[in-house]
Structures are given as structure tokens and as C-alpha cells.
Short mmCIF file of C-alpha atoms in Angstrom, two decimals:
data_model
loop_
_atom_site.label_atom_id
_atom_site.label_comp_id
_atom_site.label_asym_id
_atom_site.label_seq_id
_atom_site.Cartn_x
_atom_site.Cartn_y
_atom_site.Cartn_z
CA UNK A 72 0.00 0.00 0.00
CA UNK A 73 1.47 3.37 -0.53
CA UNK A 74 -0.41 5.16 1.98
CA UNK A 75 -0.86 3.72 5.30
CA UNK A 76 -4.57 4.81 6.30
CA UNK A 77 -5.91 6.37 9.41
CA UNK A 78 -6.05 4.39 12.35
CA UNK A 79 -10.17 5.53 12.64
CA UNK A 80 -10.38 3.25 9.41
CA UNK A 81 -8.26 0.41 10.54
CA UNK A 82 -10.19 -2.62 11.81
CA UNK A 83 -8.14 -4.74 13.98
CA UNK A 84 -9.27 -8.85 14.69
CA UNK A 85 -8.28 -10.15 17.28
CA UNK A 86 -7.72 -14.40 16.93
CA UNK A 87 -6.89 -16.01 13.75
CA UNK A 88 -9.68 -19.15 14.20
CA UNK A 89 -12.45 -19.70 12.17
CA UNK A 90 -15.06 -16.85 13.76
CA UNK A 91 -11.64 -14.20 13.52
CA UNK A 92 -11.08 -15.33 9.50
CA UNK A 93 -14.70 -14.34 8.91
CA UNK A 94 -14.65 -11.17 10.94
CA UNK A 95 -11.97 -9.63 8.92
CA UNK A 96 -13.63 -11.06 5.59
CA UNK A 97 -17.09 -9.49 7.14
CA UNK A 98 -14.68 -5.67 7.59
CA UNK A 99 -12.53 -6.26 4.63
CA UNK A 100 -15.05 -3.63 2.35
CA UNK A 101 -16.06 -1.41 5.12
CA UNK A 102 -12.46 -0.79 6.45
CA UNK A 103 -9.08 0.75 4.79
CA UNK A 104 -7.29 -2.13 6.24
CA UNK A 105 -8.11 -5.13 8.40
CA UNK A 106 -5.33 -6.67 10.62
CA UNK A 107 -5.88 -9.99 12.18
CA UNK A 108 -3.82 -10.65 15.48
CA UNK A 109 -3.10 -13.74 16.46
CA UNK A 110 -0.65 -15.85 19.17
CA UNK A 111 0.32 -18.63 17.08
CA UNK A 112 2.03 -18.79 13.98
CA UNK A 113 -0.88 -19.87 10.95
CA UNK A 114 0.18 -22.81 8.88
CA UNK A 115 -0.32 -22.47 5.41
CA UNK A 116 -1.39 -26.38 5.23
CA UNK A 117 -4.13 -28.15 7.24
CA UNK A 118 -2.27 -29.05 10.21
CA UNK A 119 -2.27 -28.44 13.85
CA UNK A 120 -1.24 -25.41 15.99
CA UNK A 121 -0.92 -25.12 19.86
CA UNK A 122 -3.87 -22.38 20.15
CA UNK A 123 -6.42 -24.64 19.07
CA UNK A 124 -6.56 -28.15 20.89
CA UNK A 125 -9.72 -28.63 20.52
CA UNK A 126 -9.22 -29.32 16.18
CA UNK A 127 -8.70 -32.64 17.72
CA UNK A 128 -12.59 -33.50 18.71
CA UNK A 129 -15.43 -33.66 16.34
CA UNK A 130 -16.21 -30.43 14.69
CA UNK A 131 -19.00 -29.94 12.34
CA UNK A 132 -20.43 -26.87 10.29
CA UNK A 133 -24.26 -26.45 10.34
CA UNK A 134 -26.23 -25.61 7.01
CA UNK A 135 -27.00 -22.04 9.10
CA UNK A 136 -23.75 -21.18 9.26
CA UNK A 137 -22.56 -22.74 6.08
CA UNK A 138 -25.14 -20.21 4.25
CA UNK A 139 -23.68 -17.69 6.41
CA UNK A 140 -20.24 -18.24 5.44
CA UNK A 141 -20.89 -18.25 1.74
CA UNK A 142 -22.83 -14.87 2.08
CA UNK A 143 -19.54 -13.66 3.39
CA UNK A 144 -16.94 -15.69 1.35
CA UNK A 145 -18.82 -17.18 -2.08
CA UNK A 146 -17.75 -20.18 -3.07
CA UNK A 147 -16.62 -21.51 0.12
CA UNK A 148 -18.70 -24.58 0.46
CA UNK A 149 -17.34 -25.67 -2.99
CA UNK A 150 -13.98 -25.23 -1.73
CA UNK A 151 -13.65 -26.82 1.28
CA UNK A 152 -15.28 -30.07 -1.07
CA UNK A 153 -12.64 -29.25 -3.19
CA UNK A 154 -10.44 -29.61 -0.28
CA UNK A 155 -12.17 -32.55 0.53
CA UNK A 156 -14.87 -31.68 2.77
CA UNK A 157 -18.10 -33.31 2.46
CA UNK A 158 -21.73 -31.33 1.96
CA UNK A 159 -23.54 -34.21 4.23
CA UNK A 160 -27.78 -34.21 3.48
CA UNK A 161 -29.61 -33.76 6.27
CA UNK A 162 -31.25 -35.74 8.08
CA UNK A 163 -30.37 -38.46 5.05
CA UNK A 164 -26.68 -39.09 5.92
CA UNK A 165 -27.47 -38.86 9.93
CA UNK A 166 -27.93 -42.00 11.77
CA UNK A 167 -28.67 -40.97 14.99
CA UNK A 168 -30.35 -42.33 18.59
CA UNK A 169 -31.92 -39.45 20.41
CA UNK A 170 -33.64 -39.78 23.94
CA UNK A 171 -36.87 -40.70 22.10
CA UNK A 172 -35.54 -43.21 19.61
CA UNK A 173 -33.61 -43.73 16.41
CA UNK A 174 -34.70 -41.15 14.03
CA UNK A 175 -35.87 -41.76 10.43
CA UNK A 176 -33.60 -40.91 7.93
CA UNK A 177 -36.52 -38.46 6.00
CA UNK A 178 -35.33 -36.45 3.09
CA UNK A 179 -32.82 -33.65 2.66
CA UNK A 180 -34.07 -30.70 4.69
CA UNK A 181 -30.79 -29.25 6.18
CA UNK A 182 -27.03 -30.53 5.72
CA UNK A 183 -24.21 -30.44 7.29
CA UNK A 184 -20.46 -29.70 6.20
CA UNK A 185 -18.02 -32.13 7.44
CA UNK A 186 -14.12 -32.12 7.76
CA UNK A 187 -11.47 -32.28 10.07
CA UNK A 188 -11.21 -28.72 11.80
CA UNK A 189 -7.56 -28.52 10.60
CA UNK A 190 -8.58 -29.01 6.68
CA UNK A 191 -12.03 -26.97 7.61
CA UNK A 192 -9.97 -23.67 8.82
CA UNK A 193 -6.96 -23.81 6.48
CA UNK A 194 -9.52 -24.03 3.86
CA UNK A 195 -11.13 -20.77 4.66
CA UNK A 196 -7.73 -19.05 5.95
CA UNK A 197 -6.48 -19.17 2.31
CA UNK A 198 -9.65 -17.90 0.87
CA UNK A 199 -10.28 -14.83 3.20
CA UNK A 200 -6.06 -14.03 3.09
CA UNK A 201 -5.76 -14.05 -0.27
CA UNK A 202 -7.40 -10.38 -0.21
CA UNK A 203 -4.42 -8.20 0.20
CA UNK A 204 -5.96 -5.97 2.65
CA UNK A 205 -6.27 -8.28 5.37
CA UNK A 206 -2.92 -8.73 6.95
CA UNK A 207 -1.64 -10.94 9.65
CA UNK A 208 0.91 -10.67 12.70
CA UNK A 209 1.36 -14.23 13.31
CA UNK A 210 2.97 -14.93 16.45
CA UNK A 211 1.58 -11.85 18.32
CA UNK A 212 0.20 -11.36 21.68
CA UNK A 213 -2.50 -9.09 22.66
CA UNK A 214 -1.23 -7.22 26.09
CA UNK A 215 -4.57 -5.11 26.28
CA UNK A 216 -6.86 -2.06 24.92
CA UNK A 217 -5.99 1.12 24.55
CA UNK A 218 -8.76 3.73 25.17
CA UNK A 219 -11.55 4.65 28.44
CA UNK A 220 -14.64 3.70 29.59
CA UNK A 221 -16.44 5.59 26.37
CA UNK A 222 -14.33 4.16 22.96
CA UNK A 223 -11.33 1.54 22.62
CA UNK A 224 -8.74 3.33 19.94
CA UNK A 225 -6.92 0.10 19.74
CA UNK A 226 -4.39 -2.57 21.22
CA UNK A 227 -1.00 -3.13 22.83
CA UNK A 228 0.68 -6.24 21.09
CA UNK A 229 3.78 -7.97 21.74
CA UNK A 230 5.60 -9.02 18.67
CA UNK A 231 7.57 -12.37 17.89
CA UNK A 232 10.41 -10.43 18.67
CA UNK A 233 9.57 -9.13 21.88
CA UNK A 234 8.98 -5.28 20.89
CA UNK A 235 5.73 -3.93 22.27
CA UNK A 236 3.57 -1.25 20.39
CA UNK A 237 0.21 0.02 20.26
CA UNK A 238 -2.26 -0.77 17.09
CA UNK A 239 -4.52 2.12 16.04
CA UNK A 240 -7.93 0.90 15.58
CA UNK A 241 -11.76 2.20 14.55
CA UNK A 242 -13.20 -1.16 15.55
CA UNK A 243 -11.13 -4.22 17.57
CA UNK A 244 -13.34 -7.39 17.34
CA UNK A 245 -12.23 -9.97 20.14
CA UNK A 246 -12.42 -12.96 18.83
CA UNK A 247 -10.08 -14.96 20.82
CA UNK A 248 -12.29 -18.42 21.87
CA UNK A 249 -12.69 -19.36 25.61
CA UNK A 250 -9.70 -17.59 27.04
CA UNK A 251 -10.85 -14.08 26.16
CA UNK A 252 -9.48 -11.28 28.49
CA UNK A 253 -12.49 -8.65 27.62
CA UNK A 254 -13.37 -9.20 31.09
CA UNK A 255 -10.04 -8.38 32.85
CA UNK A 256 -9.64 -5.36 30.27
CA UNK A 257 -12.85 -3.73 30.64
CA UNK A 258 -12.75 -3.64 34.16
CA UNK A 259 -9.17 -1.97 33.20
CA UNK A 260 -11.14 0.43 31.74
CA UNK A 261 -13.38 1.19 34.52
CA UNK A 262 -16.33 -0.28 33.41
CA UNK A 263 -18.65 -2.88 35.84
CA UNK A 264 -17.46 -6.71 35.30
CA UNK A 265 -19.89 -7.91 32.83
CA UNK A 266 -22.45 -10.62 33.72
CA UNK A 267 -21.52 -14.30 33.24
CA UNK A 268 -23.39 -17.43 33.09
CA UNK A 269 -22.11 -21.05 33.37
CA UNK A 270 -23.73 -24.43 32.96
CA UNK A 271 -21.07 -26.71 33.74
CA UNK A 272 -21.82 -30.69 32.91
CA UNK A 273 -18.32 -31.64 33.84
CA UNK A 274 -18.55 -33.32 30.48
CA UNK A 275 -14.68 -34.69 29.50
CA UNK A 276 -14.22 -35.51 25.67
CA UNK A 277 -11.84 -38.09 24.25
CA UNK A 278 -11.32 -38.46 20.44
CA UNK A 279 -9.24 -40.59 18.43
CA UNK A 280 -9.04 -41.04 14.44
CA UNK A 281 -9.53 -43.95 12.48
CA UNK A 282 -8.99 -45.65 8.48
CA UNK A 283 -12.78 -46.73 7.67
CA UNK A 284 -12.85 -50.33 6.05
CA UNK A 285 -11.75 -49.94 2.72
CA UNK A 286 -15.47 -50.15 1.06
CA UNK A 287 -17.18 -47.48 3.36
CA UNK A 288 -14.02 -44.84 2.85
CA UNK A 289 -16.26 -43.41 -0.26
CA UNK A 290 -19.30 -41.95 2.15
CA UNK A 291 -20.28 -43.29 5.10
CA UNK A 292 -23.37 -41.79 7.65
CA UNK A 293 -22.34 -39.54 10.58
CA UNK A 294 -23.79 -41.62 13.89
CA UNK A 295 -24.60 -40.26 16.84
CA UNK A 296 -25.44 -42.24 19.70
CA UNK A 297 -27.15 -39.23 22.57
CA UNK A 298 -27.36 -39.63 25.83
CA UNK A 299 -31.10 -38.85 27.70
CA UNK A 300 -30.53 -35.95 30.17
CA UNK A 301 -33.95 -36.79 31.93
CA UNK A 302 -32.79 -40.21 32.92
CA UNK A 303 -30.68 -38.60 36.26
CA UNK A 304 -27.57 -39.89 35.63
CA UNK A 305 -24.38 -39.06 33.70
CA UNK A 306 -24.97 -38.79 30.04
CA UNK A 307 -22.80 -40.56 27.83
CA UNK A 308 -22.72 -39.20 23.70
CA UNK A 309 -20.61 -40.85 20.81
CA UNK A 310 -20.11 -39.29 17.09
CA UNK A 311 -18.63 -41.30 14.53
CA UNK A 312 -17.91 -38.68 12.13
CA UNK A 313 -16.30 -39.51 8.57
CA UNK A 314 -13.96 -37.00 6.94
CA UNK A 315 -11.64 -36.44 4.52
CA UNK A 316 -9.47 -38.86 3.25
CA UNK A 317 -11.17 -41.93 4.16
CA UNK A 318 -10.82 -41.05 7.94
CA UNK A 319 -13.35 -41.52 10.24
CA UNK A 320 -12.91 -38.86 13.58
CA UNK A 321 -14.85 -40.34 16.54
CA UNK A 322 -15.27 -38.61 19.67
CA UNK A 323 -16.69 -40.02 22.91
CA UNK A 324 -17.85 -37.80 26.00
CA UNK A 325 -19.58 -38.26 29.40
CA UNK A 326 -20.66 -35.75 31.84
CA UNK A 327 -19.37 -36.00 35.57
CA UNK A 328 -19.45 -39.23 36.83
CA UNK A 329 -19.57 -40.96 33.65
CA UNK A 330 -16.74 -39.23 31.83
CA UNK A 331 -14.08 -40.88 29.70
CA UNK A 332 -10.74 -40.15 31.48
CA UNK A 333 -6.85 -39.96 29.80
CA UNK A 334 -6.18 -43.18 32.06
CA UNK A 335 -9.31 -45.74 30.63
CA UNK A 336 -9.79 -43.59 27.08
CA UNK A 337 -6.94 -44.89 25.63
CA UNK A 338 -5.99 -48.17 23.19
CA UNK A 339 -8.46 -50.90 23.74
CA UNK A 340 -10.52 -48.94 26.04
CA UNK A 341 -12.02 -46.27 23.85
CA UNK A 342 -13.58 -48.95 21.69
CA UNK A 343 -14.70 -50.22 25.53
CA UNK A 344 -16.37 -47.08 26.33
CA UNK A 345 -18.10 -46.96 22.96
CA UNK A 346 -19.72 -50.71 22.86
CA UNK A 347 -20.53 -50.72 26.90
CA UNK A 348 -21.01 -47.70 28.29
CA UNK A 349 -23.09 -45.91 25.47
CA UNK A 350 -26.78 -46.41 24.93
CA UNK A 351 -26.05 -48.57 22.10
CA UNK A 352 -23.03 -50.46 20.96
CA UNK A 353 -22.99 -49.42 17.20
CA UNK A 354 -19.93 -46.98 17.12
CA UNK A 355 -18.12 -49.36 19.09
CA UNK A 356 -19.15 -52.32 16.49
CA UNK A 357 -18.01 -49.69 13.56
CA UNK A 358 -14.40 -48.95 15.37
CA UNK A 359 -13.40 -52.87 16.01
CA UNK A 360 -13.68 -52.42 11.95
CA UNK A 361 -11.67 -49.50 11.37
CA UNK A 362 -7.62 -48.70 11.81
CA UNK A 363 -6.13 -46.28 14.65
CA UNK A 364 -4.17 -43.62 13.10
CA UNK A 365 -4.06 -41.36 16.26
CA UNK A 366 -3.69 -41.56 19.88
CA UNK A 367 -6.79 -40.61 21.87
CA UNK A 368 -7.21 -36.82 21.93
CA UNK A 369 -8.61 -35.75 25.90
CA UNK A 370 -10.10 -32.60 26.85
CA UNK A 371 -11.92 -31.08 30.00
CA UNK A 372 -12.60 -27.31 28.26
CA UNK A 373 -16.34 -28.04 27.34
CA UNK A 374 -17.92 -25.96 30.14
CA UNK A 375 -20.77 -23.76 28.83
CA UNK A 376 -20.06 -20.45 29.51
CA UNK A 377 -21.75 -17.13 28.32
CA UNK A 378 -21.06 -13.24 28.63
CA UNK A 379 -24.04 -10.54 28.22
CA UNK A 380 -22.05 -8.08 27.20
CA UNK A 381 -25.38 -6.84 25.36
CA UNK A 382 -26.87 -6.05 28.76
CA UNK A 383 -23.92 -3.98 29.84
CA UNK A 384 -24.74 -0.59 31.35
CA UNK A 385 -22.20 1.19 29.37
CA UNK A 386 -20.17 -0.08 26.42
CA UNK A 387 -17.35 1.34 24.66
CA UNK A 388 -17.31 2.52 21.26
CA UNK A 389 -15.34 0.60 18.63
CA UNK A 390 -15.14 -3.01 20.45
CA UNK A 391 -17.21 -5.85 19.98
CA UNK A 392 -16.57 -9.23 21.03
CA UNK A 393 -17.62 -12.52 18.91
CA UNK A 394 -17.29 -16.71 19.00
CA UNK A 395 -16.25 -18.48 21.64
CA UNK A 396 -15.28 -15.02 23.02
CA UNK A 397 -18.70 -14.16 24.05
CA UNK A 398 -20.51 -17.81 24.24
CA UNK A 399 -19.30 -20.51 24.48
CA UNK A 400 -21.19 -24.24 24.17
CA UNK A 401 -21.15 -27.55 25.66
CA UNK A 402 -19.07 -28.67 21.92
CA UNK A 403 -21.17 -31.73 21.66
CA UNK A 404 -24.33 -29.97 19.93
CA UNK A 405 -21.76 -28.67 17.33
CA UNK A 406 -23.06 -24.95 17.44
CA UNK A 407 -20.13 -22.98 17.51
CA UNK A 408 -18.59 -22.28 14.23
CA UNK A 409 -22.21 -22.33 12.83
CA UNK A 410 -22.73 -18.89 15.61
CA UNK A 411 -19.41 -17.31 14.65
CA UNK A 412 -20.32 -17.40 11.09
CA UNK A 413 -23.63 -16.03 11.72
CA UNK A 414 -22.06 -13.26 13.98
CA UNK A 415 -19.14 -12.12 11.37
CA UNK A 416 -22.43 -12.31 8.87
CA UNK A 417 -24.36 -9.97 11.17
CA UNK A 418 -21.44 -7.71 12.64
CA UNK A 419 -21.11 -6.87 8.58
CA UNK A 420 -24.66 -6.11 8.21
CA UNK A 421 -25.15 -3.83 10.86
CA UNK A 422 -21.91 -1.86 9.98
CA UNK A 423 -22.99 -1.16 6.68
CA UNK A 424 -26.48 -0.12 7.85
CA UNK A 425 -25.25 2.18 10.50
CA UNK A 426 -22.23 3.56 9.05
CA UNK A 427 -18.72 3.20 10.22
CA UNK A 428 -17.48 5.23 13.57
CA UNK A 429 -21.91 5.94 14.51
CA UNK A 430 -22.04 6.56 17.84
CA UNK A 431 -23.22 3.25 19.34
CA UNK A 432 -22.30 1.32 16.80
CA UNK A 433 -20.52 -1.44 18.89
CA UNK A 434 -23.68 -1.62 21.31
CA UNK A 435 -25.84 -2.30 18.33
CA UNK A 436 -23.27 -4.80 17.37
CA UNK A 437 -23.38 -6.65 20.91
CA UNK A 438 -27.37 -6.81 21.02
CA UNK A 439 -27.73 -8.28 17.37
CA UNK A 440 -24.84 -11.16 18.01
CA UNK A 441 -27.00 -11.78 21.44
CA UNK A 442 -29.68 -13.34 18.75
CA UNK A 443 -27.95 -16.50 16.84
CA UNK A 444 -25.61 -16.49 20.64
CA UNK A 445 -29.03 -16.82 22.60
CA UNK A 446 -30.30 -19.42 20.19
CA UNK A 447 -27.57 -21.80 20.88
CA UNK A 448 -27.43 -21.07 24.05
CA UNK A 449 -31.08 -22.18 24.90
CA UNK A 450 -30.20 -25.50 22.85
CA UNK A 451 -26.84 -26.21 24.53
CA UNK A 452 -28.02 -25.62 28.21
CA UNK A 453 -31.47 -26.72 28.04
CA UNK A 454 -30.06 -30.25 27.75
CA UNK A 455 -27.01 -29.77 30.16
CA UNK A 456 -28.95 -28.08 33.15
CA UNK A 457 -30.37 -31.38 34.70
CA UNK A 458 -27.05 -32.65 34.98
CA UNK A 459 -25.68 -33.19 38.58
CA UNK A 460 -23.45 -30.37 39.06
CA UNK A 461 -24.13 -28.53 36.49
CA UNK A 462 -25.58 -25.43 38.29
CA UNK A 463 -25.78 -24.04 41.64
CA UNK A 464 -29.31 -24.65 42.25
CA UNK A 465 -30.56 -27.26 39.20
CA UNK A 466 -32.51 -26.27 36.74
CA UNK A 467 -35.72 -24.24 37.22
CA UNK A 468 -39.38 -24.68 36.44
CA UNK A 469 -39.31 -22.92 32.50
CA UNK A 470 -36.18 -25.50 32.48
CA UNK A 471 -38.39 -28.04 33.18
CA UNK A 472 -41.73 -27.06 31.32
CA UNK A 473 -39.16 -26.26 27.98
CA UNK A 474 -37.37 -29.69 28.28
CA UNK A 475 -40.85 -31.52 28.70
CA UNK A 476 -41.54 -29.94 25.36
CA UNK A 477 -38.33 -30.37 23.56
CA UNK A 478 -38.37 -33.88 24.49
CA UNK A 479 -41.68 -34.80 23.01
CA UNK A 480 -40.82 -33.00 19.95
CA UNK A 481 -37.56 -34.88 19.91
CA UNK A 482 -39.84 -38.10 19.90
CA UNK A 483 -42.35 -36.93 17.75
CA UNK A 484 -39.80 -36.10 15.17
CA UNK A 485 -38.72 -40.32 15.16
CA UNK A 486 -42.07 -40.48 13.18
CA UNK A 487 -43.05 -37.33 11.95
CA UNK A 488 -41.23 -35.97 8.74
CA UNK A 489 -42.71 -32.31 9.00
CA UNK A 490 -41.99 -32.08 13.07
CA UNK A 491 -38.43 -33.57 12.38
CA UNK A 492 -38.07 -31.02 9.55
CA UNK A 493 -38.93 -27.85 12.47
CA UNK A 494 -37.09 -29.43 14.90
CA UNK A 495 -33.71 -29.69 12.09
CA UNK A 496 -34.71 -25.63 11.47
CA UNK A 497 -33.76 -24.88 14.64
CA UNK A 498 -30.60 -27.30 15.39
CA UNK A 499 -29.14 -25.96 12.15
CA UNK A 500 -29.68 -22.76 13.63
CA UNK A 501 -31.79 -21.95 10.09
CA UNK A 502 -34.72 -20.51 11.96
CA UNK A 503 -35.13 -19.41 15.14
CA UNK A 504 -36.90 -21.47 18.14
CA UNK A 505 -40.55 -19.87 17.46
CA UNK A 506 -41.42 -22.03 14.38
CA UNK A 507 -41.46 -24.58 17.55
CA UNK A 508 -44.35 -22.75 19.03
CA UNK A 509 -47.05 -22.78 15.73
CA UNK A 510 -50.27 -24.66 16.11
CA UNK A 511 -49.48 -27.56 13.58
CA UNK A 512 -46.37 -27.79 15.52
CA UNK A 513 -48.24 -27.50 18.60
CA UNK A 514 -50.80 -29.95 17.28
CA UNK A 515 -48.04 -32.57 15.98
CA UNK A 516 -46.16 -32.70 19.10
CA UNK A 517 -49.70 -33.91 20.90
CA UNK A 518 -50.60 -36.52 17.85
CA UNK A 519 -46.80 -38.08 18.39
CA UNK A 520 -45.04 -39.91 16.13
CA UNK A 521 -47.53 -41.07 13.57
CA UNK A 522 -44.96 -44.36 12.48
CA UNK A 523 -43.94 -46.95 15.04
CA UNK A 524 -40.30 -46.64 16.92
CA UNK A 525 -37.49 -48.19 14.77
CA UNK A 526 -35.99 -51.09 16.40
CA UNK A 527 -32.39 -50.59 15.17
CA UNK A 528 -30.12 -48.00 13.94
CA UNK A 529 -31.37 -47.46 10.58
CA UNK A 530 -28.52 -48.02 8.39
CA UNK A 531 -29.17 -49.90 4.71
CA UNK A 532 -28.37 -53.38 3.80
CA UNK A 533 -25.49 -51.72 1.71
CA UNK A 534 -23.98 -49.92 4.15
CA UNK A 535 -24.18 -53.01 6.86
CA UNK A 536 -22.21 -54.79 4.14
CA UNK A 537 -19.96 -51.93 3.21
CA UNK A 538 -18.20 -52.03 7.15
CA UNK A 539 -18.80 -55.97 7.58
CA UNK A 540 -21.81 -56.07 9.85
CA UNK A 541 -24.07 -57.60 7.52
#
């Protein structure tokens, strides 16, 4: 560039991860310049970095944030399939027991994009960084903001090479996953601690990745074996998700009490865990078929945990704070690059509409994310509440009357196309809860499921074949 521009024009993203890659696509027209800040050094190939452990666990991409991140970035979808990636039909390609029963594998309503998180982010990193004005400081800490109680007018960094210095911004987005200091740094600022919510399952995670047999390495269906909250004891979840290059990624979890731990989630046991201690044996059956390539991947970071900044009594100009940064979810209902599409998608929209530097911009900002955040939210900790543990004081009575509901939609839906169609609207985070509430969804949910429960998973006679249980 042969003139730097102001710093008022200068967007700076903090967080190189999925949500940060889309925020500085989302700023790339309405800024001069858009500079993305982020600890670890970006690969240019999938592979794995320090800053992101979890790439190791099951990730998945929901058809409402898919559509969100080709508003932002055209022709993404057909290049992470390029890559690789898969563009799974929903519920079609989705074998999956819910705390009602196997569901039906009804016609394409939704779908799903799945790859490994490494191939899924490297993917999109290349797309959004081949625009010239989005630069990168790789290997770059963030040491605070800059700016008072009213407006932020940028960041301290420390460089690679130790040397400090202050970026001039217009806007700084946070977007720096769980450990997010906006906290810390707007009490810095002078402003009240923000309010904070946590719904803690004690749910531990173990993943490991696997060959498929040979004849199901062409397209196999994601399973997912849930666990049933209402039961009163730990619940136990297994994905078997397939991915590129013949690879299957499964993950195992259980919530306290019932977790998978480093010491019995390894070798031998993880298959274990998956034939005996889930509510059905089938992933378990699937992995005594497939090769190890990996050791077993273990995590503890799955607590949910939300910030409303939105209901802050004062809020600086030119900050907002996205992803994981602001909310983030139990990982096992898949939600969370689906929201920080949808945010980056929404931050863009409302900048354009209200003009760059308006006074309140970044408030405006914080109460339109709260609406795809608060969506997830609901569907994440709806389920995890009525764990033991999970809150201070269990879950209350709209917990209860909400769950009731959900769960005889959830069984409903095992025999009712159209109700397992509204239900899919609202887990792909396409539409929002209310199309739950109409009076032929209303009416459905008291009829039930108008076909009888399925007695096994429902895979096909080919597919039974393809992985040698037929």
C-alpha cells in the first residue's frame, strides 16, 4: 500500500480461528485495512497449531452457518469439497439415537459440512487471506486495549520479537475463543465486570481417528449415539464422524461421573467405552472395523459459559466481542462455528447499515450477536442443566416445562417428517426457536409420532455390508 490509512479506518481482529477469518472477511469492504492478530504462527497447510486443541474433537459446520459463510466468502462450500470436505444431506446421511428413539432418515431438509477442523480452517484461511488488505501478525500477543470507559482506539501487542507497540484501531473485534481477556480489560477500563453465566456438565471428551474399512471410505453416515438428560444420571454421547481422506474422527464424551478419562480412554478402552457404556453399541461395532491412526485426543474445556455483554450498562465505542469469546457451548451440539459465522455475517450487516465510527455502533453490534448467541445457548443448556453439578441450584421450572416440550418434539420427530423437519430448522440454527411454538407444531407434538419406533439404527443393507456387519 502506498499510503498507510488512518487508524479511525483500521479494523483490527483479534484471533486467527475460524469466527476471527470471517470477521476480517465481514470488515474487509467497510475498512481501509483489516489486521488480524493472532498468538500462534498460521500454517499455510491443514495441520495443527498449539492455540487450538480442541481441532482434535469432532467439529462440524451447520447448514445455518454454512449459508452464512458463503454470504460472506462465495464459493466456500465448494472449496472446502474441493479440499475434501463433504456437503452431508440432512437428516439423510445422519444415523442418529436421540432420547426418544432412532430417528428416520426423512429427506434432505438441512445438511451439514463435514471435515477435520484442521482441513475446515486452512480451507477458509487461504480464501479470506488471499485479499491483500487483510494482513496478519502471526505470532503476536494481545497485552490489552488502549482507550476509556467511552471508545477503545486500539491494542498493545507484543511481537515475535519481543517489541511492544500500540495498534490504532476504529473497531477491535475480540475474537479470541474461551480464554478471552475482555473481562479483565474492561474492568481496566473502569467499566462494571460484565455478567456471566455457566452451565457446567463436567462433560470430559476423548477423540481418536480412524482408516474406515476400505469399502465405506467413499461416504459413510455420521452416527450419533445421545445420551437422555432426563434419565438422572451421567450422560454418555458418541459421534462417529467420517472425513476427509477416508478417515473416520470419533469422539466419545460423558458428563461428571460418567466421563471418559486420559487413564481408561486410551488403546483398547475407547472402543470399551463406545460398545458398553453408550446407549447402544454401534460406534463401538463400527471402530473394532476401522484402523487407529491417532492416539486418543482428551479434553476437559467443554464448560458452557456465556457473557451478556449486550446487557452492559455502558459499552465502549469501537469493540465488539464474537465466538467463543462471548458464548461458548457444551461442543457436543456442534453450534459454535455455525454462531461465529452467523455473527461475522451480522457484525457486517449492521456496519454497513449504520455507518462506520456511529455513535453506538458497537452496542448495536453486541445486542444483534446476542440473537444466533441466545439461540444456541437455549439448545446447549437446556439439555445440560439437569445434569448433577451442572448449576448451583438445578434447573428451574421454564427449564423443566421447555425440556418436557423439547423432548416430546424430539420423539415426535422419530415419526413425523414435517416435526423432524422444524425441529432440524432450529438445530441448524436456520430458523429461530418460534417455528417450535405454531399450532401444527403444537398440534403434531400432541398426535406423536404417527410411524412406530425403529428397532435398530437405521442403516441400509449396503452400508451393513460396506463395514462388515451384515
Amino acid at each position: 500500500m502506498s499510503e498507510r490509512p488512518s487508524p479511525a479506518r483500521v479494523a483490527v481482529v483479534l484471533g486467527g480461528s475460524h469466527t476471527g477469518m470471517l470477521t476480517a472477511r465481514a470488515l474487509v469492504d467497510l475498512a481501509d485495512r483489516v489486521v488480524v492478530v493472532e498468538r500462534d504462527e498460521l500454517p499455510a497447510e491443514p495441520a495443527p497449531r498449539k492455540g487450538l486443541p480442541q481441532a482434535r474433537h469432532v467439529h462440524l459446520l451447520w447448514s445455518g452457518g454454512a449459508l452464512a459463510m458463503e454470504e460472506l466468502l462465495p464459493g466456500s462450500t465448494e472449496a472446502l469439497r474441493a479440499a475434501g470436505a463433504r456437503r452431508a444431506p440432512i437428516t439423510t446421511d445422519m444415523v442418529a439415537l436421540s432420547p426418544g428413539g432412532w430417528f428416520r432418515r426423512w429427506p434432505e431438509s438441512h445438511h451439514v459440512i463435514l471435515a477435520g477442523r484442521d482441513l475446515l480452517d486452512a480451507t477458509i484461511r487461504a480464501q479470506v487471506l488471499a485479499d491483500e488488505r487483510i494482513e496478519v501478525l502471526g505470532g503476536t500477543q494481545v497485552l490489552g486495549l488502549v482507550g476509556n470507559s467511552e471508545a477503545v482506539t486500539g491494542v498493545r501487542v507484543r511481537e515475535r520479537d519481543g517489541r511492544e507497540r500500540t495498534l490504532g484501531a476504529g473497531l477491535v473485534v475480540d475474537a479470541t475463543g474461551r480464554g478471552s481477556a475482555t473481562p479483565r480489560w474492561l474492568t481496566g477500563l473502569g467499566l462494571p465486570a460484565p455478567e456471566r453465566r455457566e452451565v457446567d456438565s463436567g462433560l470430559a471428551y476423548a477423540s481418536r481417528l480412524y482408516l474406515a474399512p476400505e469399502q465405506a471410505r467413499g461416504g459413510f453416515p455420521v452416527i450419533n449415539v445421545q445420551p437422555a438428560p432426563q434419565d438422572g444420571g451421567p450422560g454418555r454421547n458418541g459421534v462417529l464422524l467420517p472425513i476427509e481422506n477416508g478417515r473416520w474422527l470419533a469422539t466419545l464424551s460423558g458428563t461428571r461421573g460418567g466421563e471418559p478419562t486420559p487413564a481408561n480412554a486410551s488403546g483398547d478402552d475407547f472402543v470399551r467405552f463406545a460398545r458398553e457404556e453408550l446407549r447402544h453399541p454401534l460406534i463401538g461395532d463400527l471402530l473394532t472395523r476401522a484402523e487407529p491412526l491417532s492416539e486418543v485426543a482428551f479434553t476437559r474445556a467443554t464448560v458452557n459459559r456465556r457473557y451478556f455483554y449486550e446487557r452492559m450498562p455502558a459499552w465502549p465505542d469501537n469493540l465488539a466481542v464474537l465466538g467463543d469469546a462471548l458464548a461458548a457451548y457444551n461442543p457436543v451440539y456442534g453450534h459454535g462455528l455455525a454462531v461465529g459465522a452467523q455473527s461475522a455475517l451480522i457484525l457486517r450487516d449492521v456496519v454497513r447499515r449504520r455507518g462506520w465510527g456511529a455513535p453506538g455502533l458497537s452496542r448495536r453490534i453486541q445486542k444483534a450477536v446476542a440473537r444466533p448467541v441466545g439461540a444456541a445457548w437455549d439448545l446447549a443448556t437446556g439439555q445440560d442443566v439437569f445434569y448433577p453439578g451442572a448449576t448451583e441450584n438445578g434447573p428451574t421450572l421454564r427449564d423443566r416445562l421447555v425440556a418436557a416440550y423439547v423432548d416430546r418434539l424430539m420423539y415426535t420427530a422419530t415419526g413425523n417428517g414435517r416435526i423432524a423437519r422444524r425441529v432440524t430448522d432450529v438445530t441448524s440454527l436456520e430458523r429461530r426457536a418460534e417455528v417450535l411454538l405454531t399450532p401444527s407444531v403444537l398440534l403434531g407434538a400432541v398426535v406423536g409420532p404417527l410411524k412406530v419406533p425403529l428397532a435398530a439404527p437405521p442403516l441400509t443393507a449396503e452400508e451393513l455390508k460396506r463395514v462388515g456387519l451384515q
